[in-house]
CSV table of C-alpha atoms in Angstrom, one decimal:
chain,number,residue,atom,x,y,z
U,1,MET,CA,-0.9,50.7,-25.2
U,2,ALA,CA,2.0,51.2,-22.6
U,3,ASP,CA,5.5,50.9,-24.0
U,4,ASN,CA,6.5,47.5,-22.8
U,5,SER,CA,8.5,45.1,-24.9
U,6,ARG,CA,7.2,41.9,-23.6
U,7,ALA,CA,3.6,43.2,-23.7
U,8,ALA,CA,4.2,44.4,-27.2
U,9,GLU,CA,5.4,41.0,-28.3
U,10,ILE,CA,2.4,39.3,-26.8
U,11,ARG,CA,0.0,41.8,-28.5
U,12,SER,CA,1.9,41.2,-31.8
U,13,GLY,CA,1.4,37.4,-31.5
U,14,ILE,CA,-2.4,37.9,-30.8
U,15,LYS,CA,-2.7,40.2,-33.9
U,16,ALA,CA,-1.0,37.6,-36.0
U,17,PHE,CA,-3.5,35.0,-34.7
U,18,LEU,CA,-6.4,37.3,-35.6
U,19,LYS,CA,-5.1,38.0,-39.1
U,20,GLU,CA,-4.6,34.3,-39.8
U,21,ARG,CA,-8.2,33.6,-38.8
U,22,PHE,CA,-9.5,36.7,-40.7
U,23,ASP,CA,-7.6,35.7,-43.9
U,24,THR,CA,-9.1,32.1,-43.7
U,25,LYS,CA,-12.6,33.3,-43.3
U,26,ALA,CA,-12.4,36.2,-45.9
U,27,GLU,CA,-10.4,34.2,-48.5
U,28,LYS,CA,-13.4,33.8,-50.8
U,29,LEU,CA,-15.0,37.2,-50.2
U,30,ALA,CA,-14.5,40.4,-52.4
U,31,PRO,CA,-13.4,43.6,-50.4
U,32,ASP,CA,-16.6,45.3,-51.4
U,33,ASP,CA,-18.8,42.4,-50.1
U,34,PRO,CA,-20.8,43.5,-47.0
U,35,LYS,CA,-19.8,40.1,-45.3
U,36,TYR,CA,-16.1,41.1,-45.8
U,37,GLN,CA,-16.7,44.5,-44.1
U,38,ALA,CA,-18.5,42.7,-41.3
U,39,LEU,CA,-15.5,40.4,-40.8
U,40,VAL,CA,-13.1,43.4,-40.8
U,41,GLU,CA,-15.2,44.9,-37.9
U,42,GLN,CA,-15.4,41.5,-36.1
U,43,PHE,CA,-11.6,41.0,-36.2
U,44,GLN,CA,-10.8,44.4,-34.9
U,45,PHE,CA,-8.5,43.8,-31.9
U,46,ASP,CA,-10.7,45.2,-29.1
U,47,THR,CA,-13.9,43.9,-30.7
U,48,TRP,CA,-12.7,40.4,-31.0
U,49,ILE,CA,-11.2,40.2,-27.5
U,50,ASN,CA,-14.3,41.6,-26.0
U,51,ASP,CA,-16.4,39.0,-27.8
U,52,ALA,CA,-14.0,36.2,-26.9
U,53,ALA,CA,-14.3,37.2,-23.2
U,54,ARG,CA,-18.0,36.9,-23.5
U,55,ARG,CA,-18.0,33.5,-25.4
U,56,VAL,CA,-15.4,32.0,-23.2
U,57,GLY,CA,-18.3,31.4,-20.7
U,58,GLN,CA,-19.5,28.7,-23.1
U,59,LEU,CA,-16.4,26.7,-22.5
U,60,GLN,CA,-14.6,25.0,-19.7
U,61,VAL,CA,-11.0,23.8,-19.7
U,62,VAL,CA,-11.0,20.4,-17.9
U,63,THR,CA,-8.7,17.5,-17.1
U,64,HIS,CA,-11.6,15.3,-16.0
U,65,SER,CA,-14.8,15.3,-17.9
U,66,LEU,CA,-18.3,13.9,-17.6
U,67,LYS,CA,-19.6,13.5,-21.1
U,68,PRO,CA,-17.4,10.4,-21.9
U,69,ILE,CA,-19.3,8.7,-19.1
U,70,HIS,CA,-22.5,9.5,-20.9
U,71,PRO,CA,-22.9,12.0,-23.8
U,72,ASP,CA,-26.1,13.4,-22.4
U,73,ALA,CA,-24.8,13.9,-18.9
U,74,LYS,CA,-24.7,17.6,-17.9
U,75,GLY,CA,-23.0,17.6,-14.5
U,76,SER,CA,-19.7,19.2,-13.3
U,77,ASN,CA,-16.4,18.8,-15.1
U,78,LEU,CA,-13.1,19.4,-13.2
U,79,TYR,CA,-9.8,21.1,-14.0
U,80,ALA,CA,-7.2,19.5,-11.8
U,81,PRO,CA,-3.6,20.0,-13.0
U,82,PRO,CA,-1.1,17.3,-12.1
U,83,GLU,CA,0.6,19.4,-9.5
U,84,SER,CA,-2.6,19.8,-7.5
U,85,LEU,CA,-3.2,16.0,-7.2
U,86,HIS,CA,-1.8,13.7,-4.6
U,87,ALA,CA,1.3,11.9,-5.7
U,88,HIS,CA,1.0,8.1,-5.2
U,89,ASN,CA,2.6,5.0,-6.8
U,90,LEU,CA,-0.3,4.1,-9.1
U,91,VAL,CA,-0.6,5.5,-12.6
U,92,GLY,CA,-2.9,8.6,-12.7
U,93,SER,CA,-3.2,12.1,-13.8
U,94,HIS,CA,-0.6,13.2,-11.3
U,95,VAL,CA,2.1,11.6,-13.4
U,96,LEU,CA,1.5,14.0,-16.4
U,97,SER,CA,4.2,16.4,-17.2
U,98,ALA,CA,3.8,20.2,-16.9
U,99,ASP,CA,3.0,20.5,-20.6
U,100,PHE,CA,0.0,18.2,-20.3
U,101,ALA,CA,-2.9,18.7,-22.8
U,102,GLY,CA,-6.0,20.3,-21.1
U,103,ASP,CA,-9.3,19.4,-22.7
U,104,VAL,CA,-12.2,21.7,-23.6
U,105,VAL,CA,-15.9,20.9,-23.2
U,106,GLY,CA,-18.8,23.1,-24.1
U,107,ASN,CA,-20.1,24.9,-27.2
U,108,ALA,CA,-17.9,23.6,-30.1
U,109,ALA,CA,-18.6,27.0,-31.9
U,110,ALA,CA,-16.5,28.8,-29.4
U,111,LEU,CA,-13.4,26.6,-29.7
U,112,ASP,CA,-11.6,29.4,-31.5
U,113,VAL,CA,-11.4,31.1,-28.1
U,114,TYR,CA,-9.6,28.2,-26.6
U,115,LYS,CA,-7.1,28.2,-29.5
U,116,PHE,CA,-6.5,31.8,-28.7
U,117,LEU,CA,-5.8,30.9,-25.1
U,118,LYS,CA,-3.4,28.2,-26.2
U,119,LEU,CA,-1.1,30.7,-28.0
U,120,GLN,CA,2.4,30.4,-26.6
U,121,PHE,CA,4.8,33.2,-25.6
U,122,GLU,CA,8.1,32.3,-23.9
U,123,GLU,CA,7.0,28.7,-23.4
U,124,LYS,CA,3.8,29.8,-21.5
U,125,SER,CA,0.4,29.8,-22.9
U,126,LEU,CA,-1.9,32.9,-22.7
U,127,LEU,CA,-4.2,30.7,-20.5
U,128,GLU,CA,-1.4,30.1,-18.0
U,129,ARG,CA,-0.7,33.9,-18.0
U,130,ALA,CA,-4.4,34.6,-17.4
U,131,LEU,CA,-4.4,32.1,-14.5
U,132,GLU,CA,-1.3,33.8,-13.0
U,133,ASN,CA,-2.9,37.2,-13.6
U,134,ASP,CA,0.2,38.1,-15.6
U,135,SER,CA,0.7,41.9,-15.9
U,136,ASP,CA,2.4,41.7,-19.3
U,137,PHE,CA,-0.7,39.9,-20.7
U,138,ALA,CA,-2.9,42.6,-19.2
U,139,LYS,CA,-0.9,45.4,-20.8
U,140,ALA,CA,-1.0,43.5,-24.1
U,141,LEU,CA,-4.8,43.4,-24.0
U,142,SER,CA,-5.5,47.0,-23.2
U,143,ASP,CA,-4.1,50.3,-21.9
U,144,ASN,CA,-7.2,50.5,-19.6
U,145,PRO,CA,-6.2,48.5,-16.5
U,146,GLU,CA,-9.8,47.9,-15.5
U,147,GLN,CA,-10.8,46.6,-18.9
U,148,ALA,CA,-7.7,44.4,-19.2
U,149,GLN,CA,-8.4,42.9,-15.7
U,150,ALA,CA,-12.0,42.2,-16.6
U,151,TRP,CA,-10.9,40.3,-19.7
U,152,ILE,CA,-8.3,38.4,-17.9
U,153,ASN,CA,-10.7,37.4,-15.2
U,154,ALA,CA,-13.1,36.1,-17.8
U,155,PHE,CA,-10.5,34.1,-19.6
U,156,ALA,CA,-9.1,32.6,-16.3
U,157,ALA,CA,-12.6,31.4,-15.4
U,158,ILE,CA,-12.5,29.0,-18.2
U,159,THR,CA,-11.1,26.4,-15.8
U,160,GLU,CA,-13.9,26.9,-13.2
U,161,PRO,CA,-17.0,24.7,-13.2
U,162,ARG,CA,-20.3,26.4,-13.9
U,163,GLY,CA,-22.3,26.7,-10.6
U,164,GLU,CA,-22.1,24.2,-7.7
U,165,HIS,CA,-20.5,20.8,-8.2
U,166,ALA,CA,-23.2,18.4,-9.3
U,167,SER,CA,-23.6,15.0,-10.8
U,168,HIS,CA,-26.4,14.0,-13.2
U,169,THR,CA,-28.9,11.2,-13.6
U,170,ARG,CA,-27.1,9.9,-16.6
U,171,GLY,CA,-23.7,10.0,-14.9
U,172,LYS,CA,-22.3,7.0,-13.0
U,173,GLN,CA,-22.3,6.8,-9.2
U,174,LEU,CA,-20.9,4.3,-6.8
U,175,TYR,CA,-20.8,3.7,-3.1
U,176,TRP,CA,-17.2,3.5,-1.7
U,177,LEU,CA,-16.7,1.7,1.7
U,178,VAL,CA,-14.8,3.9,4.1
U,179,GLY,CA,-16.2,2.4,7.3
U,180,ASP,CA,-15.7,-0.9,9.0
U,181,ASP,CA,-19.1,-2.5,8.5
U,182,ALA,CA,-20.7,-2.7,5.0
U,183,ALA,CA,-23.9,-4.2,6.4
U,184,ASP,CA,-24.5,-1.4,8.8
U,185,LEU,CA,-27.2,0.3,6.8
U,186,GLU,CA,-28.3,2.6,9.7
U,187,ASN,CA,-25.0,4.4,9.5
U,188,ASP,CA,-24.4,4.2,5.8
U,189,ALA,CA,-23.6,8.0,5.6
U,190,GLU,CA,-20.6,7.3,7.8
U,191,ASN,CA,-19.6,3.9,6.3
U,192,PHE,CA,-19.8,5.0,2.6
U,193,HIS,CA,-18.8,7.8,0.3
U,194,LEU,CA,-20.9,8.3,-2.8
U,195,LEU,CA,-18.4,8.8,-5.7
U,196,ALA,CA,-19.2,10.3,-9.2
U,197,PRO,CA,-16.4,9.0,-11.5
U,198,LEU,CA,-15.1,11.4,-14.2
U,199,TYR,CA,-13.1,10.5,-17.3
U,200,ALA,CA,-9.4,11.4,-17.0
U,201,THR,CA,-9.4,13.0,-20.5
U,202,SER,CA,-5.9,14.6,-20.3
U,203,LEU,CA,-4.4,11.2,-19.1
U,204,ALA,CA,-6.4,9.4,-21.8
U,205,HIS,CA,-4.9,11.8,-24.5
U,206,CYS,CA,-1.4,11.3,-23.2
U,207,ILE,CA,-1.8,7.5,-23.4
U,208,PHE,CA,-3.3,7.8,-26.9
U,209,GLN,CA,-0.3,9.8,-28.1
U,210,THR,CA,2.2,7.4,-26.5
U,211,ILE,CA,0.6,4.3,-27.9
U,212,ASN,CA,0.4,5.8,-31.4
U,213,HIS,CA,4.0,6.9,-31.3
U,214,ASP,CA,5.0,3.4,-30.2
U,215,ARG,CA,2.9,1.8,-33.0
U,216,PHE,CA,3.2,4.1,-35.9
U,217,SER,CA,6.1,6.5,-35.6
U,218,GLU,CA,9.2,6.1,-37.9
U,219,GLU,CA,11.4,5.4,-34.9
U,220,ALA,CA,9.0,2.4,-34.0
U,221,LYS,CA,9.0,1.1,-37.5
U,222,GLU,CA,12.8,1.1,-37.7
U,223,THR,CA,13.1,-0.5,-34.3
U,224,ARG,CA,10.7,-3.3,-35.2
U,225,LYS,CA,12.5,-3.8,-38.5
U,226,ALA,CA,15.8,-4.2,-36.6
U,227,LYS,CA,14.2,-6.7,-34.3
U,228,ARG,CA,13.0,-8.8,-37.2
U,229,GLU,CA,16.4,-8.7,-38.7
U,230,GLY,CA,18.2,-9.5,-35.5
U,231,LYS,CA,20.0,-6.1,-35.5
U,232,TYR,CA,20.7,-3.7,-32.6
U,233,ALA,CA,18.4,-0.7,-32.0
U,234,GLU,CA,18.8,2.1,-29.6
U,235,GLN,CA,15.1,2.3,-28.8
U,236,PRO,CA,13.0,-0.6,-27.3
U,237,VAL,CA,10.1,-2.3,-29.0
U,238,HIS,CA,6.8,-1.6,-27.3
U,239,SER,CA,3.8,-3.8,-27.9
U,240,TYR,CA,0.2,-3.6,-26.6
U,241,PRO,CA,-1.5,-7.0,-27.0
U,242,ASN,CA,-5.3,-7.1,-27.2
U,243,LEU,CA,-5.6,-3.4,-27.5
U,244,ALA,CA,-9.3,-2.2,-27.9
U,245,VAL,CA,-10.6,1.1,-29.2
U,246,GLN,CA,-13.7,2.8,-27.6
U,247,LYS,CA,-15.4,5.3,-30.0
U,248,MET,CA,-17.0,8.4,-28.4
U,249,GLY,CA,-19.3,10.9,-30.0
U,250,GLY,CA,-20.2,8.9,-33.0
U,251,THR,CA,-20.0,11.1,-36.2
U,252,LYS,CA,-19.5,14.3,-34.0
U,253,PRO,CA,-16.6,13.5,-31.6
U,254,GLN,CA,-16.3,17.3,-31.0
U,255,ASN,CA,-19.5,17.1,-29.0
U,256,ILE,CA,-17.7,15.1,-26.4
U,257,SER,CA,-14.6,17.3,-26.1
U,258,GLN,CA,-11.8,19.0,-28.1
U,259,LEU,CA,-9.3,16.3,-27.4
U,260,ASN,CA,-11.7,13.6,-28.3
U,261,SER,CA,-12.2,15.4,-31.7
U,262,GLU,CA,-8.5,15.5,-32.2
U,263,ARG,CA,-8.4,11.7,-31.7
U,264,GLY,CA,-11.3,11.2,-34.1
U,265,GLY,CA,-13.3,9.9,-31.2
U,266,ASN,CA,-10.8,7.1,-30.6
U,267,ASN,CA,-9.9,6.1,-27.1
U,268,TYR,CA,-7.6,3.2,-26.3
U,269,LEU,CA,-8.5,0.6,-23.8
U,270,LEU,CA,-5.6,-1.6,-22.5
U,271,ALA,CA,-6.3,-5.3,-22.0
U,272,SER,CA,-7.4,-6.0,-18.4
U,273,MET,CA,-7.7,-9.8,-18.4
U,274,PRO,CA,-6.4,-12.5,-16.2
U,275,PRO,CA,-3.1,-14.1,-17.6
U,276,SER,CA,-3.4,-17.1,-19.8
U,277,TRP,CA,-2.1,-20.0,-17.7
U,278,ASN,CA,0.3,-22.3,-19.7
U,279,VAL,CA,-0.1,-25.7,-18.3
U,280,ARG,CA,3.3,-27.4,-18.3
U,281,ASP,CA,3.6,-31.1,-18.9
U,282,ILE,CA,4.3,-32.8,-15.6
U,283,ARG,CA,6.8,-35.6,-15.9
U,284,LEU,CA,6.8,-38.3,-13.4
U,285,PRO,CA,10.3,-38.5,-11.8
U,286,MET,CA,11.0,-42.1,-12.6
U,287,LYS,CA,14.5,-43.8,-12.6
U,288,VAL,CA,16.0,-40.9,-10.6
U,289,ASP,CA,16.9,-40.9,-6.9
U,290,SER,CA,16.2,-37.2,-6.5
U,291,VAL,CA,13.9,-34.7,-8.2
U,292,PHE,CA,16.5,-32.0,-7.9
U,293,LYS,CA,18.5,-33.6,-10.7
U,294,PRO,CA,15.8,-33.1,-13.4
U,295,PHE,CA,14.4,-30.0,-11.6
U,296,GLY,CA,16.4,-27.5,-13.6
U,297,ILE,CA,16.4,-29.5,-16.8
U,298,PHE,CA,12.9,-31.1,-17.5
U,299,TYR,CA,10.8,-28.9,-15.2
U,300,TYR,CA,10.3,-25.2,-15.9
U,301,THR,CA,13.3,-25.1,-18.2
U,302,GLY,CA,12.7,-21.5,-19.0
U,303,GLY,CA,12.2,-20.5,-15.3
U,304,VAL,CA,14.6,-22.5,-13.1
U,305,LYS,CA,17.4,-22.8,-15.6
U,306,GLY,CA,17.3,-19.1,-16.5
U,307,LEU,CA,17.2,-18.1,-12.9
U,308,VAL,CA,20.2,-20.3,-11.9
U,309,LYS,CA,22.1,-19.0,-15.0
U,310,ASP,CA,21.3,-15.3,-14.0
U,311,LEU,CA,22.3,-15.9,-10.3
U,312,LYS,CA,25.5,-17.6,-11.4
U,313,GLN,CA,26.5,-14.8,-13.8
U,314,PHE,CA,25.8,-12.3,-11.1
U,315,LEU,CA,27.9,-14.1,-8.5
U,316,GLU,CA,30.7,-14.6,-11.0
U,317,THR,CA,31.2,-10.9,-11.2
U,318,ASN,CA,32.4,-11.1,-7.6
U,319,PRO,CA,30.1,-8.3,-6.4
U,320,SER,CA,30.8,-6.4,-3.3
U,321,THR,CA,29.3,-7.5,-0.1
U,322,ASP,CA,26.8,-4.7,0.4
U,323,MET,CA,23.1,-4.3,0.8
U,324,HIS,CA,22.5,-4.2,-2.9
U,325,THR,CA,24.2,-7.5,-3.5
U,326,ARG,CA,22.4,-9.2,-0.7
U,327,ASP,CA,19.0,-7.8,-1.9
U,328,LEU,CA,19.6,-8.9,-5.5
U,329,ARG,CA,20.8,-12.4,-4.3
U,330,ASP,CA,17.7,-12.7,-2.1
U,331,ASP,CA,15.5,-11.7,-5.1
U,332,TYR,CA,16.9,-14.5,-7.2
U,333,THR,CA,16.6,-17.1,-4.4
U,334,ALA,CA,13.0,-16.0,-3.6
U,335,MET,CA,12.1,-16.6,-7.3
U,336,LEU,CA,13.7,-20.0,-7.1
U,337,MET,CA,11.6,-20.7,-4.1
U,338,ASP,CA,8.5,-19.8,-6.0
U,339,GLU,CA,9.4,-22.2,-8.8
U,340,LEU,CA,10.1,-25.0,-6.3
U,341,ALA,CA,6.7,-24.4,-4.6
U,342,LEU,CA,4.9,-24.4,-7.9
U,343,PHE,CA,6.7,-27.7,-8.8
U,344,ALA,CA,5.7,-29.2,-5.5
U,345,MET,CA,2.0,-28.2,-6.0
U,346,GLN,CA,1.9,-29.7,-9.4
U,347,MET,CA,3.4,-32.9,-8.2
U,348,HIS,CA,0.6,-32.9,-5.5
U,349,SER,CA,-1.9,-32.7,-8.3
U,350,LEU,CA,-0.9,-36.1,-9.7
U,351,PRO,CA,-3.0,-39.2,-8.8
U,352,ALA,CA,-2.1,-40.3,-5.3
U,353,GLY,CA,0.3,-43.2,-5.0
U,354,TRP,CA,2.4,-42.5,-8.1
U,355,SER,CA,5.6,-42.9,-6.0
U,356,ALA,CA,4.7,-46.6,-5.4
U,357,ASN,CA,5.5,-47.4,-9.0
U,358,GLU,CA,8.3,-49.8,-9.3
U,359,LYS,CA,10.1,-47.4,-11.7
U,360,CYS,CA,10.1,-44.7,-9.0
U,361,GLU,CA,13.6,-44.7,-7.4
U,362,LEU,CA,13.2,-41.4,-5.3
U,363,VAL,CA,14.6,-41.4,-1.9
U,364,VAL,CA,11.8,-41.8,0.6
U,365,GLU,CA,12.0,-38.3,2.0
U,366,GLU,CA,11.2,-36.8,-1.4
U,367,ALA,CA,8.3,-39.3,-1.8
U,368,PHE,CA,7.0,-38.1,1.5
U,369,TRP,CA,7.3,-34.5,0.2
U,370,LEU,CA,5.8,-34.9,-3.3
U,371,ASP,CA,3.2,-37.7,-2.9
U,372,PRO,CA,1.3,-36.9,0.3
U,373,GLY,CA,-1.9,-38.5,-1.0
U,374,ARG,CA,-0.3,-41.9,-1.0
U,375,ALA,CA,-0.6,-41.9,2.8
U,376,GLU,CA,-4.3,-42.2,2.5
U,377,GLU,CA,-4.2,-45.8,1.1
U,378,ASP,CA,-0.7,-47.0,2.2
U,379,ALA,CA,-0.6,-47.6,5.9
U,380,ALA,CA,3.1,-48.3,6.0
U,381,PHE,CA,3.9,-45.2,4.0
U,382,ARG,CA,1.7,-43.1,6.2
U,383,GLU,CA,3.3,-44.4,9.4
U,384,ALA,CA,6.9,-43.8,8.0
U,385,ARG,CA,5.9,-40.4,6.8
U,386,ASN,CA,4.4,-39.4,10.1
U,387,SER,CA,7.3,-40.5,12.1
U,388,GLU,CA,10.2,-39.0,10.3
U,389,GLU,CA,11.5,-35.4,10.1
U,390,TRP,CA,11.8,-35.5,6.3
U,391,ALA,CA,11.4,-31.7,5.8
U,392,ASP,CA,15.0,-31.1,7.1
U,393,ASP,CA,16.3,-33.6,4.5
U,394,ILE,CA,14.4,-31.8,1.7
U,395,ARG,CA,16.1,-28.5,2.7
U,396,HIS,CA,19.5,-30.2,2.8
U,397,ARG,CA,19.0,-31.7,-0.7
U,398,PHE,CA,17.8,-28.4,-2.1
U,399,ALA,CA,20.9,-26.6,-0.7
U,400,ASN,CA,23.2,-29.3,-2.1
U,401,TRP,CA,21.6,-29.1,-5.6
U,402,LEU,CA,21.8,-25.3,-5.8
U,403,ASN,CA,25.4,-25.2,-4.5
U,404,ALA,CA,26.4,-27.7,-7.1
U,405,ALA,CA,24.4,-25.8,-9.9
U,406,LEU,CA,26.3,-22.6,-9.0
U,407,GLY,CA,29.6,-23.8,-7.9
U,408,GLU,CA,31.4,-24.8,-11.2
U,409,LYS,CA,33.5,-21.6,-11.2
U,410,LEU,CA,32.5,-20.2,-7.8
U,411,PRO,CA,34.2,-20.8,-4.4
U,412,LEU,CA,31.0,-22.0,-2.8
U,413,GLY,CA,31.1,-24.2,0.3
U,414,ASP,CA,29.5,-24.7,3.7
U,415,VAL,CA,28.6,-21.1,4.3
U,416,GLU,CA,26.7,-20.9,1.0
U,417,PHE,CA,25.2,-24.3,1.7
U,418,ARG,CA,23.8,-23.2,5.0
U,419,HIS,CA,22.5,-20.0,3.4
U,420,TRP,CA,20.4,-21.9,0.7
U,421,GLN,CA,19.2,-24.3,3.4
U,422,LYS,CA,18.2,-21.6,5.7
U,423,THR,CA,16.4,-19.6,2.9
U,424,LEU,CA,14.3,-22.6,2.1
U,425,ALA,CA,13.5,-23.1,5.8
U,426,LYS,CA,12.3,-19.5,6.1
U,427,ASP,CA,10.4,-19.5,2.8
U,428,ALA,CA,6.8,-18.8,3.7
U,429,THR,CA,5.3,-20.6,0.8
U,430,HIS,CA,7.2,-23.8,1.5
U,431,GLN,CA,6.5,-23.5,5.2
U,432,ARG,CA,2.8,-23.4,4.4
U,433,LEU,CA,3.1,-26.4,2.2
U,434,LEU,CA,5.0,-28.4,4.8
U,435,ASP,CA,2.5,-27.2,7.6
U,436,ARG,CA,-0.4,-28.2,5.3
U,437,ASP,CA,1.0,-31.6,4.8
U,438,ARG,CA,1.5,-32.0,8.5
U,439,ARG,CA,-2.0,-30.8,9.3
U,440,TRP,CA,-3.4,-33.0,6.6
U,441,MET,CA,-1.7,-36.1,8.1
U,442,GLU,CA,-2.9,-35.2,11.6
U,443,SER,CA,-6.5,-34.8,10.3
U,444,LEU,CA,-6.3,-38.0,8.4
U,445,MET,CA,-4.9,-39.9,11.4
U,446,GLU,CA,-7.7,-38.5,13.6
U,447,ASP,CA,-10.4,-39.6,11.0
U,448,LEU,CA,-8.9,-43.0,10.7
U,449,HIS,CA,-8.8,-43.3,14.5
U,450,ASN,CA,-12.5,-42.5,14.8
U,451,LEU,CA,-13.7,-45.0,12.0
U,452,PRO,CA,-15.4,-48.2,13.1
U,453,GLY,CA,-12.8,-50.8,13.7
U,454,GLY,CA,-10.2,-48.1,14.7
U,455,ASP,CA,-8.1,-48.1,17.8
U,456,ASP,CA,-11.1,-47.5,20.1
U,457,ASP,CA,-13.0,-50.6,18.8
U,458,GLU,CA,-11.4,-53.5,20.3
């Protein structure tokens, strides 16, 4: 072998790997045993490398595999390292780091070849060196350049699919709409792409390791203990509610893949369910002249009260008048708009006419806003509601309430008042609600007008 220090170190590492494997297999054999002598021959450097280059064809390094889709599927698997994938904002294999774990599929009896290719030298695996056609790796393998190149080519091919890309009858397939008309079956080849999903095995392994660390590591245990005892901890607590486990491979997880075997066949499934809707008790706003007084106390205490508190604390820091400050302030007010819209919709869900109760002391504009169904039965209420511009008064009252809630220590005045008022006026959700109420009233009036005995029937 050529005198090259880096190549010599690589060859030395390979010899140490072969000696360790030989010692394991020959541990219980006597030196005069024919099987021992056969092992000696098998683990000669050139002999083992040549055999490994032959057997590597029984394996494929992959990042996306087919067998997890169905264990009997025999189609193509893919090796797509993160840097080769399109970077987008969703979680996918492209977010994996450079030291991601590649998986191996194929003949489990040849997995020792993959362990060989995973050997590290100067933070780079032998597989990476083979894929880069590394000259030092070639010199470490053989003094014969042609022989060394043939072996490197064989090892590098472990990432390539065998034959043409193909799916399988036991694999999954789905049609993905890419055209404009899903019903245009005559041109379905143009309107649809046929996709064959693969399992992102490298990403699944990273997720498995992350979740296990967050659940079972000593750091996680100490952090949860600190939380229970109300103490400070440098690390956050991570929880994964409703976590499920999918078993792959049964009693032989290695038949699915190497990484699946390392996980014992366990693959985590994160909960993908709609949120549980917590129905909040709706209190009728009785014996108050404005709903904005109890809005931040009785209704949505955890939401409105917390948002107002956070916004107030932020403003009390006297932030600079830059884009960041304006954006953060607008985020807070947008969340308040959402809470107010939800409050109004829940009020609308109450039986129509609740504002006619003698205990209801709301100003009439707020009754117009929160009890639109009353107009269906109460002609006087309907006429008054239809004739007044009560929406402006609602915005005025909201601005007054928020200004008062924030202004205990803050120099808030007319400018801030106009900002809150304008924000509510521009809020799309509230505008839709007000427009819906207006359209509902117009429709109702038209229906009543067309009833027998209406204005046309004298």
